[in-house]
Tab-separated table of C-alpha atoms in Angstrom:
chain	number	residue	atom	x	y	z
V	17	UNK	CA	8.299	-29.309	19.779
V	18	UNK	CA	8.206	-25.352	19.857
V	19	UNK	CA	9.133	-25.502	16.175
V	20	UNK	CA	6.172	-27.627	15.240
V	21	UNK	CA	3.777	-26.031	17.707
V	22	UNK	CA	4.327	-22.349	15.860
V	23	UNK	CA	3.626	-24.349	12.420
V	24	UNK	CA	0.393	-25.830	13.303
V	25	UNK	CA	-0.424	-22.275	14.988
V	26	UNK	CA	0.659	-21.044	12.183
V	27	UNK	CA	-1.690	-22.578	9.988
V	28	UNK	CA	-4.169	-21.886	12.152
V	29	UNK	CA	-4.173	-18.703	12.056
V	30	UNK	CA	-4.173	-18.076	8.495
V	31	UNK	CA	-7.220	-20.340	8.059
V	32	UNK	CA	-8.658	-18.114	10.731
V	33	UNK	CA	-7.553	-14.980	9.085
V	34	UNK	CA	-8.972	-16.250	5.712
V	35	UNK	CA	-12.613	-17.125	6.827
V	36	UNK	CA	-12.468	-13.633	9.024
V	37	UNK	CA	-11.339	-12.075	5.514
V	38	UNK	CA	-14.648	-13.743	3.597
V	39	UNK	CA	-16.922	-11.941	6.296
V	40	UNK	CA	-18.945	-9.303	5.515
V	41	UNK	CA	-20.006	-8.546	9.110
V	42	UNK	CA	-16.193	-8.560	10.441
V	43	UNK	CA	-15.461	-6.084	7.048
V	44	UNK	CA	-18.173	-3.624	8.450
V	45	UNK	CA	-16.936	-3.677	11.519
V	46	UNK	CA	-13.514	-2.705	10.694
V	47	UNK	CA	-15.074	0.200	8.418
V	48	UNK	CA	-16.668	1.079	11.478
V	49	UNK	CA	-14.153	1.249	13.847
V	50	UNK	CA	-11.897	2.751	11.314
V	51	UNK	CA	-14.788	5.713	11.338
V	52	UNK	CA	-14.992	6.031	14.812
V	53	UNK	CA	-11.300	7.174	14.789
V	54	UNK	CA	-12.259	9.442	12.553
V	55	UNK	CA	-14.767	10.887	14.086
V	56	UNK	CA	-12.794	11.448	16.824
V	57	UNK	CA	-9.595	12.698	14.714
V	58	UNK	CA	-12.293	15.350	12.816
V	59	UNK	CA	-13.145	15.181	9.402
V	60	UNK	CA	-10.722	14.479	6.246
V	61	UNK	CA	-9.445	16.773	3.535
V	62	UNK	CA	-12.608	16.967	1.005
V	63	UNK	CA	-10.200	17.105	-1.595
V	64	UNK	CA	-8.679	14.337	-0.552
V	65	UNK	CA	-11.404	11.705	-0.434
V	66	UNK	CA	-12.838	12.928	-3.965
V	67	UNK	CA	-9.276	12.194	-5.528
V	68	UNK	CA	-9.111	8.775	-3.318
V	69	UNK	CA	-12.953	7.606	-4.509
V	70	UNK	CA	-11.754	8.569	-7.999
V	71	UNK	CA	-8.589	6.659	-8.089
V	72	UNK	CA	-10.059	3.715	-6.050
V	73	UNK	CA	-13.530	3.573	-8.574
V	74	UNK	CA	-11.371	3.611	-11.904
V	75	UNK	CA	-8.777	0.742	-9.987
V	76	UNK	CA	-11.754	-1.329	-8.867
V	77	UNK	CA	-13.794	-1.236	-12.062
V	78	UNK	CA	-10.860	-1.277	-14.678
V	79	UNK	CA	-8.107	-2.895	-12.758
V	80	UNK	CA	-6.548	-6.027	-14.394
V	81	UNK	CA	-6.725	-8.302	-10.849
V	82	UNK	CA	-8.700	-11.343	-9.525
V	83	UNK	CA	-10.315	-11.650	-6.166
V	84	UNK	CA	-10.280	-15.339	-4.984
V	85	UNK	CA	-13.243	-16.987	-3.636
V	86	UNK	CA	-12.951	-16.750	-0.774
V	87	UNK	CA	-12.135	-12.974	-0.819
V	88	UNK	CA	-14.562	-10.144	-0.191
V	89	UNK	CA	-14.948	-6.846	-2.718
V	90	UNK	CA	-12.705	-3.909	-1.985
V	91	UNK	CA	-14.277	-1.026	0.291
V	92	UNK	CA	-12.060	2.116	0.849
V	93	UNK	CA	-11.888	5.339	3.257
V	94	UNK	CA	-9.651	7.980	3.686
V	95	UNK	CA	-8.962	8.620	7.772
V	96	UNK	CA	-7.907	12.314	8.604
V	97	UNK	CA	-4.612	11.619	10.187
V	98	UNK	CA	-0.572	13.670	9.997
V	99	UNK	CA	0.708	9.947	8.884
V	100	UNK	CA	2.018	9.503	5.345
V	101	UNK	CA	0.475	5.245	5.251
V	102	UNK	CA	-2.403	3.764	3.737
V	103	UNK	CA	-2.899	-0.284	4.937
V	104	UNK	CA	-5.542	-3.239	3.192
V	105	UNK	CA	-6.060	-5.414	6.270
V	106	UNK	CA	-7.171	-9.143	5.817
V	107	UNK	CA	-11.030	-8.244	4.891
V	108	UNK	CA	-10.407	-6.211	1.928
V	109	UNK	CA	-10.926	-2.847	3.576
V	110	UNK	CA	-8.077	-0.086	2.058
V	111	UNK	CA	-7.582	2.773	4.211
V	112	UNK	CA	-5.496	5.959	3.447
V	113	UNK	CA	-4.485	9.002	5.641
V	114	UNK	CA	-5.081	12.239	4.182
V	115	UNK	CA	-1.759	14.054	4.589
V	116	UNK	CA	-0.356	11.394	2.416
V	117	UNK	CA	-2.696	11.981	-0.083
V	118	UNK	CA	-2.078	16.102	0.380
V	119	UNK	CA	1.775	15.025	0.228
V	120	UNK	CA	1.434	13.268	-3.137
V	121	UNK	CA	0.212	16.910	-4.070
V	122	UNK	CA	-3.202	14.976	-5.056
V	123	UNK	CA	-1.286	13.551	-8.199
V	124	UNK	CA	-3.483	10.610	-9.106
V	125	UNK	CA	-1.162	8.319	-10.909
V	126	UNK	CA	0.974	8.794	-7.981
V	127	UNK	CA	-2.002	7.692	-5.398
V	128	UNK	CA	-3.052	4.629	-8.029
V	129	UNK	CA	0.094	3.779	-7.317
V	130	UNK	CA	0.000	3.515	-3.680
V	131	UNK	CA	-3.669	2.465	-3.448
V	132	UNK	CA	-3.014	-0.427	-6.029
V	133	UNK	CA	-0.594	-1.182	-3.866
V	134	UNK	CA	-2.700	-1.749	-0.839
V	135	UNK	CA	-4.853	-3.993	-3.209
V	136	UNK	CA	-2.292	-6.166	-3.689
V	137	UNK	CA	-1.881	-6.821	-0.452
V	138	UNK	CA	-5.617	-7.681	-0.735
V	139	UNK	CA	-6.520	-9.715	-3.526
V	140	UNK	CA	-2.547	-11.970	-2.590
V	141	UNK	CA	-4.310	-12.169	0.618
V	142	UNK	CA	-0.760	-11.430	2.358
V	143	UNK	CA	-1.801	-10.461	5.406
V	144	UNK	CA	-3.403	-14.231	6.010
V	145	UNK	CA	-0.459	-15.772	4.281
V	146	UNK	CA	2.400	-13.956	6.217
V	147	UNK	CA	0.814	-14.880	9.863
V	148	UNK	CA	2.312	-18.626	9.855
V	149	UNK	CA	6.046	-16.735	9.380
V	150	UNK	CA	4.329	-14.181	11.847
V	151	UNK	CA	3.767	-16.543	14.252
V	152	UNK	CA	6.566	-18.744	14.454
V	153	UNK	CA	8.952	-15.962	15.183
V	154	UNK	CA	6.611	-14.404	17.729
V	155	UNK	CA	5.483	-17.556	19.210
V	156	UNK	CA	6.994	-17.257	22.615
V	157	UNK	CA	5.629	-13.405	22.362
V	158	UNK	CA	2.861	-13.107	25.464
V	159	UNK	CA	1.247	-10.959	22.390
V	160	UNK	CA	1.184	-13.837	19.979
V	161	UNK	CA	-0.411	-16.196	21.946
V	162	UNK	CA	-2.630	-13.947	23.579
V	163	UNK	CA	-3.604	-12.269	20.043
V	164	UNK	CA	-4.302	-16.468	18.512
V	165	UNK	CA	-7.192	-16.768	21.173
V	166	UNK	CA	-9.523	-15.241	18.431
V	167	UNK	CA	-12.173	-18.374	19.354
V	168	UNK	CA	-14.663	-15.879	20.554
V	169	UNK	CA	-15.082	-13.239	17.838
V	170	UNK	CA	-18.498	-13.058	16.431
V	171	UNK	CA	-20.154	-11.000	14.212
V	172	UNK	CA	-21.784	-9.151	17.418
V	173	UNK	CA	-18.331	-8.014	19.041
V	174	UNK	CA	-15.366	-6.463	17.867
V	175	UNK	CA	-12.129	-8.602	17.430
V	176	UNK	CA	-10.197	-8.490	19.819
V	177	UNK	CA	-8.392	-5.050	20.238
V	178	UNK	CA	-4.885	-7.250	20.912
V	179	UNK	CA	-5.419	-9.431	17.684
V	180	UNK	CA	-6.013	-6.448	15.470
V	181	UNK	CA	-2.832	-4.433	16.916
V	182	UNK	CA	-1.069	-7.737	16.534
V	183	UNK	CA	-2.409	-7.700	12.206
V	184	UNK	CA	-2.700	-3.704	11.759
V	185	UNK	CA	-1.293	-2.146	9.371
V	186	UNK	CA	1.870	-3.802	7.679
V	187	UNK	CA	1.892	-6.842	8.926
V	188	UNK	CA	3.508	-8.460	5.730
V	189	UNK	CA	7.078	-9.533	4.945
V	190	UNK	CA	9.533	-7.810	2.864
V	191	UNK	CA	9.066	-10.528	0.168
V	192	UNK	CA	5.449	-9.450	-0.037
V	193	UNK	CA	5.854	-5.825	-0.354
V	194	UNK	CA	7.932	-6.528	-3.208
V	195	UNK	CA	5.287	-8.470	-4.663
V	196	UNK	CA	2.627	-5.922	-3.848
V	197	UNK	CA	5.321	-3.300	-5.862
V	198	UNK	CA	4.876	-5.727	-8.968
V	199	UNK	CA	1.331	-6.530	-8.837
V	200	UNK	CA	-0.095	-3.357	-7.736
V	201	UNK	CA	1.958	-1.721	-11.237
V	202	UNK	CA	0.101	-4.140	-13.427
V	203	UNK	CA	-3.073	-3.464	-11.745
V	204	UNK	CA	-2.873	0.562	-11.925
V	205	UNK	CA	-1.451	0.208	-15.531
V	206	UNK	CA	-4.168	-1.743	-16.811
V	207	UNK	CA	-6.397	0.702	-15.434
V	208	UNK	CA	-5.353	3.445	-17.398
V	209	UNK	CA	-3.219	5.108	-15.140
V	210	UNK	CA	0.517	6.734	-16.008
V	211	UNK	CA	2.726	3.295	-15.271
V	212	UNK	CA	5.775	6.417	-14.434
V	213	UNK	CA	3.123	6.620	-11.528
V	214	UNK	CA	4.557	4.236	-9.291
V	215	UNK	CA	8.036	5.142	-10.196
V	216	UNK	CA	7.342	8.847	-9.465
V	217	UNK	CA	5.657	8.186	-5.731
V	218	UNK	CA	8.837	6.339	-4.958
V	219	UNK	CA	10.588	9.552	-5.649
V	220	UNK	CA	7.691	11.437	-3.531
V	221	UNK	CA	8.329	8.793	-0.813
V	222	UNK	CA	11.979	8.664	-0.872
V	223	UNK	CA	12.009	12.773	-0.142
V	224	UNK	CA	9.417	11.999	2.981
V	225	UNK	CA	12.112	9.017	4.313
V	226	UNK	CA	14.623	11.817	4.168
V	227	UNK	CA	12.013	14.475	5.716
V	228	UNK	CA	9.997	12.137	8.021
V	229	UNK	CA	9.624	14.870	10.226
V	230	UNK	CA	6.950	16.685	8.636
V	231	UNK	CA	4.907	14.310	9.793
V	232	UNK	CA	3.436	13.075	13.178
V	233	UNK	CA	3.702	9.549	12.234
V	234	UNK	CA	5.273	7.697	9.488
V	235	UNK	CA	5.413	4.003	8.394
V	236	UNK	CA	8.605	1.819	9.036
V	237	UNK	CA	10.964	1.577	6.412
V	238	UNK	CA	12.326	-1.237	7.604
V	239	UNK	CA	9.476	-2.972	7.039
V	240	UNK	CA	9.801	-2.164	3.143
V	241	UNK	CA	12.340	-3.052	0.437
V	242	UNK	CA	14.374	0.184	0.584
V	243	UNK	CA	13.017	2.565	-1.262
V	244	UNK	CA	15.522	3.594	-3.506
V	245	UNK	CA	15.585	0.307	-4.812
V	246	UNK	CA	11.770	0.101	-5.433
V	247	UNK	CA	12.135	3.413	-7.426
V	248	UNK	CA	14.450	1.443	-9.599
V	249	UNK	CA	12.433	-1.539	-9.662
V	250	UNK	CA	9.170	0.966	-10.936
V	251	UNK	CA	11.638	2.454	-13.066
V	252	UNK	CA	12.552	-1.075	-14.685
V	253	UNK	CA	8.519	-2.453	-14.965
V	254	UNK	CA	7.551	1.305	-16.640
V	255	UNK	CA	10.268	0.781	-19.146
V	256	UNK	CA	9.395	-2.805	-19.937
V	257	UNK	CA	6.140	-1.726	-20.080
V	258	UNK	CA	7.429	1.149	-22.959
V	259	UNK	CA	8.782	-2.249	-25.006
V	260	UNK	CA	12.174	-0.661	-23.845
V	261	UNK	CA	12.002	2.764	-25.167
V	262	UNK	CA	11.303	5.480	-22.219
V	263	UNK	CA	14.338	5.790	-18.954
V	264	UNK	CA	15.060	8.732	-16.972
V	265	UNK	CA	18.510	9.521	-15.620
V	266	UNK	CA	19.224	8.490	-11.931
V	267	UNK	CA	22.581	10.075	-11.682
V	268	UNK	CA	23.172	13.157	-10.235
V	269	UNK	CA	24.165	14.953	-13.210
V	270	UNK	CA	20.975	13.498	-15.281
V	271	UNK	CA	18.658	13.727	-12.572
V	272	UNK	CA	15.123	14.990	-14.756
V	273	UNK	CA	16.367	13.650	-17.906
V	274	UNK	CA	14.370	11.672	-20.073
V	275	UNK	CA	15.634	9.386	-22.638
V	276	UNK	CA	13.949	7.809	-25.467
V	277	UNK	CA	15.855	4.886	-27.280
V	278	UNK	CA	18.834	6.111	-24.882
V	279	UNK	CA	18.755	9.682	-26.774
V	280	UNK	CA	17.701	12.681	-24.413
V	281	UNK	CA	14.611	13.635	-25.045
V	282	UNK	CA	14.189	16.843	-22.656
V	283	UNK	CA	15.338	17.429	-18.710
V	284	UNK	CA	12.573	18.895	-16.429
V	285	UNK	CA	13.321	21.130	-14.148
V	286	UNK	CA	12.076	22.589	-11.265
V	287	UNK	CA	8.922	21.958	-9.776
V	288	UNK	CA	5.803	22.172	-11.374
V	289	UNK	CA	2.307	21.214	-9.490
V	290	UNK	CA	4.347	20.555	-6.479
V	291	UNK	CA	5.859	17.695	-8.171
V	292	UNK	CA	9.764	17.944	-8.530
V	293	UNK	CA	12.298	16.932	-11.616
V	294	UNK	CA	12.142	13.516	-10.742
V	295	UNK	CA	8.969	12.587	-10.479
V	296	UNK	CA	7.935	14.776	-13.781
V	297	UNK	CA	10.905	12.926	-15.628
V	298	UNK	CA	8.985	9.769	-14.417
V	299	UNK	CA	5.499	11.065	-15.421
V	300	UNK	CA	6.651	12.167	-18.460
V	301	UNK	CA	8.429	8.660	-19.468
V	302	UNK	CA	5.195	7.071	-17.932
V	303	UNK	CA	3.148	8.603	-20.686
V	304	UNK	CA	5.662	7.855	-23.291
V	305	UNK	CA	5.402	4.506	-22.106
């Protein structure tokens, strides 16, 4: 009986989710509240929002993806917070922190990477789709059931506070990040940006997993594919995406190699726009691809 109860509540809340997603008023208000926080945490890095409304423009208007019907258009902000994360909750509305954006050394294929990312998670509307898994493991959860009584929202008052902490910010399976990985590649690629992009920001993020301190707050890695693999998985769509031809060395001795038709082509070496031997090697490769 429990099993069949989570289904059906399941179900329910993903058709929920989906018509709060197609809302305009509910999208607002999460832009809203998202501000408020800001306004309390004090303005974001100038530099950082001009990057993020570049990257996000050029994704939006040239990105190779397809918003259902029942999906809203993307709106974006960049929150001034010490967190390397940026989220897409259920209405379309991409956030990013800027320390992660300072972190990425303002390297845009790096953020199109990310942000496309976080579109993904959008347009696959995973958020609404994970929350049947979501709720059948948290069923007997006090939070769960108290965060499915979402009857009274309106377009007057803001969700409920324990329905949103019960969604924010990663509330997606593993399964789905890894689609998110493949999906938001095609997307930033097709917009024109370096496809070693996504590669390279797995090499900025696996130095942050290592160095998590730096920041106040970081996201889980547990819930992610680890991220070593995902730099190989980037690795593997960038060089598919170079009909074969560009790979850079992952071994210690061939770290910031890059190989064309498996001949080296040139090792970089230390670090140049904040970006280290890796990531260049990536970059580079990228634009060979």
């Amino acid at each position: 009986i429990e099993a069949v109860f989570g289904v059906v509540m399941g179900s329910m809340m993903r058709s929920q989710l989906l018509t709060l997603g197609d809302n305009p008023a509910v999208q607002a208000e999460l832009f809203s509240e998202a501000g408020k926080s800001q306004a309390e945490d004090g303005a974001p890095d100038e530099r950082a929002v001009s990057v993020t409304d570049d990257v996000m423009t050029r994704l939006v208007e040239q990105g190779d993806y397809a918003l259902k019907n029942n999906s809203l258009p993307f709106r974006w902000q960049v929150l001034h917070k010490d967190e390397f994360n940026a989220y897409c909750d259920y209405a379309d509305h991409v956030c990013v922190y800027d320390k992660l954006v300072a972190a990425c050394h303002y390297q845009e294929d790096e953020l199109a990477a990310v942000l496309a990312h976080e579109m993904a998670h959008g347009y696959n509307q995973h958020v609404a789709r994970d929350a049947q898994k979501t709720i059948v493991a948290s069923m007997l959860s006090d939070v769960a059931l108290d965060a499915f009584d979402v009857s009274s929202v309106g377009v007057g008052s803001l969700i409920p506070e324990v329905f949103t902490n019960f969604l924010v910010v990663k509330n997606t399976s593993v399964a789905s990040e890894k689609r998110a990985d493949e999906s938001g590649f095609y997307t930033m690629a097709s917009a024109g940006f370096n496809p070693g992009g996504a590669a390279a920001m797995m090499a900025r993020m696996l130095y942050f997993t290592e160095h998590s301190s730096q920041f106040e707050d970081f996201f889980f890695p547990s819930d992610h594919p680890d991220t070593r693999v995902r730099m190989g998985r980037m690795a593997k769509l960038m060089n598919a995406y170079g009909i074969g031809h560009p790979t850079v060395g992952t071994d210690a001795g061939t770290l910031g190699n890059v190989y064309v038709d498996k001949e080296l082509l040139l090792t970089a070496g230390g670090e140049e726009d904040g970006l280290d031997a890796t990531e260049q090697a990536y970059l580079i490769a990228g634009g060979i691809a």
